[in-house]
């Protein structure tokens, strides 16, 4: 603790303890606790409480209040817990009996304030903080605290209940791991006293007739097994396994979901998944007995496991595929398709009845689809998925949803009636469809798949959200289609599909709904990014109306759409005027025209998104070497930075700096300066000439004025980036070893105004923006001055200043203490005002 | 009906609303706010309490946002794009238009200040807004077949709405923040007598009877005027939208009336868009603005111009609106530094400031501020705090309860002590239960839903054929079989039920043995019984069957001799449950024995 803070602390404590003061802002108290936590975390010594007696005095005075406010009492409990986190400080507080009075049976526990959830929460958190040494453990066990915590697991406040459960887990682990003397499995092994107390209560509540108690204990075991992977957890489990196993078949116990979660967490623990113990038998039994909805998360969790018996894996997969199988069978004529599965794990009638009920059909399908998507995202899947049937099943679901399929079978017609227009199922199915595109093996269906996708793209009933997902799936499958047609040379089908896609895209680009226009543009950009090298794609795109419509959207009333249009137009340029050989049909695309349009958006658009999109597109062009010869690029960059220099949006200015950075490194690379590693080292003479040339280019392009001004930008990231770029430039012009003038400002040569610049920057980066009237004799376009500036200005110091942002003031404990003190006496009425 | 406040912190903190309601099996999240006082995880609600119930998108049926303030919508992009909620989100049209501006504004400030990475991006805000379904006032929106929602005008800010959530005949009304008195640009909240099972009301000003907003506005204008008159500069730090527009209207009309010449500037590029929306959603503003709209648009400002950084150094008086609102970064802080040293100048803070910000420090009276680089900034300019927030006060809350006539009330978004007072008042005056749960606490409310039942035409016809003609005023008892299937209830005749469900009919008969002392032959005993019953039960059809048994309606009586004692006859009486009464009567009658005279 700094001396300043130590001086402020007594005043703060006194203010907090004063019941006449209005309660302090909650966030202040929280931040105060954060500070104490950070001070005590790595320092077990007693000095904090000894050197600051005001802390114990504060606790004493709160305890003396007849009616302390719940929030300050809660704060006190948590503070005391943090202070008591080391044995030394614990003893110190105990000497004054503070902990007994706070956490003991006669403390807040037995008073009316206990009814306030924040007090109970403070109590639990306080206990948790101190539970890092044995005296604390024994203190709590002896004071009957364990009963309190067990009771709090059923607290009406979820927050309190869950912290109580976490606390018990922590105490159990701590007790076993710090107090056990004999090895586990030894004949005379016995649990330590505190652990025994906790275990006894867990066992009791597992046998209780109260469902909530059973559930609490199962949850407790779940978090224990997930956070602790020591061998003793198995010993503990063996004592309870029989009881818990019986819950699987006992229909009176309503804890199936929790039970499945417990098994999953056990399967993840090396203790259980390796052992011969009955875990896998139990998992198998759960997969059989619980409903697909209850057991889905367990099944997908099992399939993620590295270590797991193959038969359990197959069973888990079967559980997940059952609904998909059922869909397929419901939709098909008898004997048309074999379905997905040869046999099922649980009774297929269960799945059938779930799918034919209005209330459970959509939720079961959504859950199944989400799990399948998760599986498909795994790099290594240790079971084989029947991709073709899965795809067929997905297509069936999608066709049910848009009413394109109404099968004759009673089950099929029931499901299709339930699913029609169900956008939740549509979204989930499209997500899986997109994920499936990366798996090989379902190519035979690709034609009919596009029929389904196009039907969605065309349908006016497709909601904007579903349309977006359809676009995502379509773009992925188009890439797949292309790969396929490369290998089979079936270009006709590809061309037909592309033509259809662009036709529908044309329509969507004119939608009255901005979400649809925007998603359409994003889709187009993705397509260009992935397929721009493909002839058929370029042909189809350029012969459609899409490019023209896209350009029209640069003037869309919605700024999001304008921004997306900018990005799309920028990418279109790669296949029109930036293409190595200009396509025949692309010659109506005028480069100057488009660039001018984007320039105009950059300088005139009233909103940030389109301007940001332009600057980032320009940077992309520059990176890809599309901006022409060096002189053209220089002019281009210069024009752009003069536009963005005064932009109100700092992210646009930052984008400008990024452009400058790319330009600098490209120029230096092309002229072969040592900064670019790809060029062989040149002799000192040629290097200095090049240096001069690039320096001249930078000066001519007015880069330096932009960079130095940016150092004083009122938005910090801009200043930081500018400083980084100047750093890099200095590294180029003054490679390590070359002497540079680092004299004091006073000794700087007169006439260049660099001393003034140094002074201004030093103040400017801190206090005000760069003087608009320009520099006091500083010529930012004079190479000699700029070389001098780079060499002499203390960029390191500026860099440090900029990095030490206002956060350092805002977050410092001293500032916090001052703020709390300052609010004493003022009324916190402004709390209610919000934005 | 279950309600759970997920605002972080275990107490009843003001701000950052996020409420979970379970109504007839549907789960709805009401608002998804953030706390600006923190820069770590604590700023967002802890959604892990919901994810315990499985995937968010599966668990939640929809999310509803009441208005665009960040403590009600600030965590939405985090929730939908980072936590992974992928279902529908509802808000009104103005909220959908304005919400992303504020989110973007706040994102910029946050990222600017801290270089934070664990925050949502612009793309995420956009993707989130694309998932939003915009609703009109009083439009019933069908979320799915069972769940419907409806928005009502809430005042407070442009586009703010109260929402009615209805499943079957159960309903909840969530007020969000609302204002029962019209202000300069918005009207008063209004709801019809929808008699919800539960009204969830904010209670920010639960006990405060606020001085009129007019007073505060007059005060504000006076202070600005005085400062400008003496040649000083006025800085008003604001966020891009909301309060800023309100104050702009105020200053604009004042300048016009007083014919003032000092320039007023608005520093963000966002003003155009903000004003655009205020123009676009003119129907959401109050009557006066709507009326004058034809002559002159209130939001086309004559006196307020765009600000350029260079203007800050201009001599002479001026008024500048600059972002951000808490003086913690960017332009407003830069201007503040320039002007702070001059006692002629003034800064007016029109809203809440988070601890640690320069705004918070000067409001708490600190005048020597440490800036970056250990510089000390001495604040000589005047510092004023003005609250313009528009919430319902105790009177307003009572008024809304009177309008909606809820069966239960639940208070949120207020201080515990103040809420306790209001709770008592509500319970006394309206005789309804009032709850004020702590954050994280679940409130369960039992409802008595009336469940509609379809009656088959056949049954109706039959019943009317038997009884009198139906009378609308008199309830009539009907008998039938209730079939509960596919979430619907139907009352049909038992025969139809059997047929539909493919069940076979079973007869249930009660039997009873009665011993009678009678030494005669069995058939004589039977005859005696027959005569006796015929005499007593004159209105019933008593028959003596050829097989020697007697029937009275469905009741069957047979007599046998006792196997051991020939002087005792055993009468076996059996009857169906329809004739339960008659059966019991008959047995008791027989138990008394036969009258001697009939012999």
PDB file of N, CA and C in Angstrom, chain A residues 109-154:
ATOM      1  N   UNK A 109     -26.016 -13.937  11.435  1.00  0.00           N
ATOM      2  CA  UNK A 109     -26.801 -15.157  11.233  1.00  0.00           C
ATOM      3  C   UNK A 109     -28.110 -15.186  12.004  1.00  0.00           C
ATOM      4  N   UNK A 110     -28.043 -14.696  13.227  1.00  0.00           N
ATOM      5  CA  UNK A 110     -29.226 -14.807  14.080  1.00  0.00           C
ATOM      6  C   UNK A 110     -30.003 -13.500  14.166  1.00  0.00           C
ATOM      7  N   UNK A 111     -29.597 -12.531  13.360  1.00  0.00           N
ATOM      8  CA  UNK A 111     -30.326 -11.259  13.450  1.00  0.00           C
ATOM      9  C   UNK A 111     -31.268 -11.102  12.258  1.00  0.00           C
ATOM     10  N   UNK A 112     -32.054 -10.038  12.301  1.00  0.00           N
ATOM     11  CA  UNK A 112     -33.060  -9.873  11.243  1.00  0.00           C
ATOM     12  C   UNK A 112     -32.426  -9.504   9.899  1.00  0.00           C
ATOM     13  N   UNK A 113     -31.217  -8.920   9.934  1.00  0.00           N
ATOM     14  CA  UNK A 113     -30.584  -8.555   8.659  1.00  0.00           C
ATOM     15  C   UNK A 113     -30.293  -9.778   7.796  1.00  0.00           C
ATOM     16  N   UNK A 114     -30.284 -10.934   8.435  1.00  0.00           N
ATOM     17  CA  UNK A 114     -30.010 -12.168   7.691  1.00  0.00           C
ATOM     18  C   UNK A 114     -31.032 -12.394   6.578  1.00  0.00           C
ATOM     19  N   UNK A 115     -32.194 -11.801   6.768  1.00  0.00           N
ATOM     20  CA  UNK A 115     -33.231 -11.942   5.744  1.00  0.00           C
ATOM     21  C   UNK A 115     -32.835 -11.289   4.427  1.00  0.00           C
ATOM     22  N   UNK A 116     -31.867 -10.375   4.518  1.00  0.00           N
ATOM     23  CA  UNK A 116     -31.443  -9.695   3.296  1.00  0.00           C
ATOM     24  C   UNK A 116     -30.431 -10.581   2.546  1.00  0.00           C
ATOM     25  N   UNK A 117     -30.743 -10.836   1.281  1.00  0.00           N
ATOM     26  CA  UNK A 117     -29.894 -11.754   0.496  1.00  0.00           C
ATOM     27  C   UNK A 117     -28.452 -11.277   0.412  1.00  0.00           C
ATOM     28  N   UNK A 118     -28.250  -9.940   0.396  1.00  0.00           N
ATOM     29  CA  UNK A 118     -26.885  -9.472   0.232  1.00  0.00           C
ATOM     30  C   UNK A 118     -26.041  -9.805   1.465  1.00  0.00           C
ATOM     31  N   UNK A 119     -26.676  -9.872   2.638  1.00  0.00           N
ATOM     32  CA  UNK A 119     -25.940 -10.241   3.856  1.00  0.00           C
ATOM     33  C   UNK A 119     -25.550 -11.719   3.800  1.00  0.00           C
ATOM     34  N   UNK A 120     -26.481 -12.542   3.397  1.00  0.00           N
ATOM     35  CA  UNK A 120     -26.174 -13.975   3.295  1.00  0.00           C
ATOM     36  C   UNK A 120     -25.075 -14.204   2.263  1.00  0.00           C
ATOM     37  N   UNK A 121     -25.202 -13.476   1.162  1.00  0.00           N
ATOM     38  CA  UNK A 121     -24.187 -13.609   0.119  1.00  0.00           C
ATOM     39  C   UNK A 121     -22.817 -13.152   0.631  1.00  0.00           C
ATOM     40  N   UNK A 122     -22.801 -12.051   1.392  1.00  0.00           N
ATOM     41  CA  UNK A 122     -21.552 -11.555   1.966  1.00  0.00           C
ATOM     42  C   UNK A 122     -20.947 -12.574   2.928  1.00  0.00           C
ATOM     43  N   UNK A 123     -21.801 -13.199   3.704  1.00  0.00           N
ATOM     44  CA  UNK A 123     -21.348 -14.207   4.663  1.00  0.00           C
ATOM     45  C   UNK A 123     -20.663 -15.363   3.937  1.00  0.00           C
ATOM     46  N   UNK A 124     -21.331 -15.889   2.906  1.00  0.00           N
ATOM     47  CA  UNK A 124     -20.762 -17.024   2.170  1.00  0.00           C
ATOM     48  C   UNK A 124     -19.452 -16.620   1.501  1.00  0.00           C
ATOM     49  N   UNK A 125     -19.455 -15.446   0.872  1.00  0.00           N
ATOM     50  CA  UNK A 125     -18.231 -15.017   0.186  1.00  0.00           C
ATOM     51  C   UNK A 125     -17.094 -14.785   1.168  1.00  0.00           C
ATOM     52  N   UNK A 126     -17.437 -14.225   2.342  1.00  0.00           N
ATOM     53  CA  UNK A 126     -16.428 -13.996   3.383  1.00  0.00           C
ATOM     54  C   UNK A 126     -15.803 -15.313   3.815  1.00  0.00           C
ATOM     55  N   UNK A 127     -16.649 -16.291   4.070  1.00  0.00           N
ATOM     56  CA  UNK A 127     -16.140 -17.603   4.489  1.00  0.00           C
ATOM     57  C   UNK A 127     -15.258 -18.198   3.391  1.00  0.00           C
ATOM     58  N   UNK A 128     -15.723 -18.073   2.160  1.00  0.00           N
ATOM     59  CA  UNK A 128     -14.947 -18.640   1.047  1.00  0.00           C
ATOM     60  C   UNK A 128     -13.548 -18.016   0.969  1.00  0.00           C
ATOM     61  N   UNK A 129     -13.498 -16.689   1.166  1.00  0.00           N
ATOM     62  CA  UNK A 129     -12.203 -16.009   1.069  1.00  0.00           C
ATOM     63  C   UNK A 129     -11.234 -16.484   2.142  1.00  0.00           C
ATOM     64  N   UNK A 130     -11.747 -16.745   3.339  1.00  0.00           N
ATOM     65  CA  UNK A 130     -10.810 -17.087   4.417  1.00  0.00           C
ATOM     66  C   UNK A 130     -10.411 -18.563   4.397  1.00  0.00           C
ATOM     67  N   UNK A 131     -11.101 -19.366   3.587  1.00  0.00           N
ATOM     68  CA  UNK A 131     -10.913 -20.812   3.647  1.00  0.00           C
ATOM     69  C   UNK A 131      -9.637 -21.266   2.946  1.00  0.00           C
ATOM     70  N   UNK A 132      -8.503 -20.743   3.420  1.00  0.00           N
ATOM     71  CA  UNK A 132      -7.236 -21.133   2.801  1.00  0.00           C
ATOM     72  C   UNK A 132      -6.268 -21.707   3.814  1.00  0.00           C
ATOM     73  N   UNK A 133      -6.724 -21.912   5.034  1.00  0.00           N
ATOM     74  CA  UNK A 133      -5.825 -22.489   6.051  1.00  0.00           C
ATOM     75  C   UNK A 133      -6.665 -23.267   7.052  1.00  0.00           C
ATOM     76  N   UNK A 134      -6.007 -24.187   7.757  1.00  0.00           N
ATOM     77  CA  UNK A 134      -6.756 -25.078   8.635  1.00  0.00           C
ATOM     78  C   UNK A 134      -7.482 -24.391   9.792  1.00  0.00           C
ATOM     79  N   UNK A 135      -6.863 -23.389  10.426  1.00  0.00           N
ATOM     80  CA  UNK A 135      -7.614 -22.754  11.518  1.00  0.00           C
ATOM     81  C   UNK A 135      -8.990 -22.247  11.069  1.00  0.00           C
ATOM     82  N   UNK A 136      -9.047 -21.722   9.845  1.00  0.00           N
ATOM     83  CA  UNK A 136     -10.344 -21.234   9.348  1.00  0.00           C
ATOM     84  C   UNK A 136     -11.327 -22.387   9.195  1.00  0.00           C
ATOM     85  N   UNK A 137     -10.793 -23.494   8.681  1.00  0.00           N
ATOM     86  CA  UNK A 137     -11.635 -24.676   8.480  1.00  0.00           C
ATOM     87  C   UNK A 137     -12.212 -25.150   9.809  1.00  0.00           C
ATOM     88  N   UNK A 138     -11.336 -25.237  10.797  1.00  0.00           N
ATOM     89  CA  UNK A 138     -11.796 -25.728  12.103  1.00  0.00           C
ATOM     90  C   UNK A 138     -12.732 -24.732  12.777  1.00  0.00           C
ATOM     91  N   UNK A 139     -12.413 -23.482  12.589  1.00  0.00           N
ATOM     92  CA  UNK A 139     -13.271 -22.441  13.162  1.00  0.00           C
ATOM     93  C   UNK A 139     -14.701 -22.624  12.658  1.00  0.00           C
ATOM     94  N   UNK A 140     -14.811 -22.863  11.376  1.00  0.00           N
ATOM     95  CA  UNK A 140     -16.136 -22.979  10.795  1.00  0.00           C
ATOM     96  C   UNK A 140     -16.844 -24.271  11.204  1.00  0.00           C
ATOM     97  N   UNK A 141     -16.062 -25.374  11.195  1.00  0.00           N
ATOM     98  CA  UNK A 141     -16.671 -26.659  11.573  1.00  0.00           C
ATOM     99  C   UNK A 141     -17.155 -26.612  13.019  1.00  0.00           C
ATOM    100  N   UNK A 142     -16.352 -25.989  13.877  1.00  0.00           N
ATOM    101  CA  UNK A 142     -16.710 -25.975  15.290  1.00  0.00           C
ATOM    102  C   UNK A 142     -17.849 -25.015  15.604  1.00  0.00           C
ATOM    103  N   UNK A 143     -18.035 -24.039  14.730  1.00  0.00           N
ATOM    104  CA  UNK A 143     -19.085 -23.058  15.048  1.00  0.00           C
ATOM    105  C   UNK A 143     -20.418 -23.435  14.400  1.00  0.00           C
ATOM    106  N   UNK A 144     -20.476 -24.620  13.844  1.00  0.00           N
ATOM    107  CA  UNK A 144     -21.749 -25.048  13.232  1.00  0.00           C
ATOM    108  C   UNK A 144     -21.982 -24.438  11.870  1.00  0.00           C
ATOM    109  N   UNK A 145     -20.926 -23.865  11.301  1.00  0.00           N
ATOM    110  CA  UNK A 145     -21.066 -23.184  10.008  1.00  0.00           C
ATOM    111  C   UNK A 145     -21.495 -24.103   8.878  1.00  0.00           C
ATOM    112  N   UNK A 146     -21.072 -25.367   8.984  1.00  0.00           N
ATOM    113  CA  UNK A 146     -21.366 -26.276   7.867  1.00  0.00           C
ATOM    114  C   UNK A 146     -22.867 -26.449   7.678  1.00  0.00           C
ATOM    115  N   UNK A 147     -23.580 -26.501   8.786  1.00  0.00           N
ATOM    116  CA  UNK A 147     -25.036 -26.621   8.681  1.00  0.00           C
ATOM    117  C   UNK A 147     -25.626 -25.416   7.961  1.00  0.00           C
ATOM    118  N   UNK A 148     -25.096 -24.255   8.323  1.00  0.00           N
ATOM    119  CA  UNK A 148     -25.595 -23.025   7.690  1.00  0.00           C
ATOM    120  C   UNK A 148     -25.369 -23.085   6.183  1.00  0.00           C
ATOM    121  N   UNK A 149     -24.169 -23.490   5.811  1.00  0.00           N
ATOM    122  CA  UNK A 149     -23.856 -23.503   4.375  1.00  0.00           C
ATOM    123  C   UNK A 149     -24.733 -24.523   3.647  1.00  0.00           C
ATOM    124  N   UNK A 150     -24.914 -25.683   4.285  1.00  0.00           N
ATOM    125  CA  UNK A 150     -25.784 -26.682   3.648  1.00  0.00           C
ATOM    126  C   UNK A 150     -27.187 -26.144   3.453  1.00  0.00           C
ATOM    127  N   UNK A 151     -27.664 -25.447   4.468  1.00  0.00           N
ATOM    128  CA  UNK A 151     -29.008 -24.882   4.349  1.00  0.00           C
ATOM    129  C   UNK A 151     -29.047 -23.838   3.234  1.00  0.00           C
ATOM    130  N   UNK A 152     -27.964 -23.077   3.121  1.00  0.00           N
ATOM    131  CA  UNK A 152     -27.948 -22.003   2.111  1.00  0.00           C
ATOM    132  C   UNK A 152     -27.949 -22.533   0.681  1.00  0.00           C
ATOM    133  N   UNK A 153     -27.628 -23.796   0.515  1.00  0.00           N
ATOM    134  CA  UNK A 153     -27.706 -24.374  -0.844  1.00  0.00           C
ATOM    135  C   UNK A 153     -29.120 -24.295  -1.396  1.00  0.00           C
ATOM    136  N   UNK A 154     -30.076 -24.223  -0.476  1.00  0.00           N
ATOM    137  CA  UNK A 154     -31.462 -24.126  -0.938  1.00  0.00           C
ATOM    138  C   UNK A 154     -31.993 -22.717  -0.806  1.00  0.00           C
TER     139      UNK A 154
END
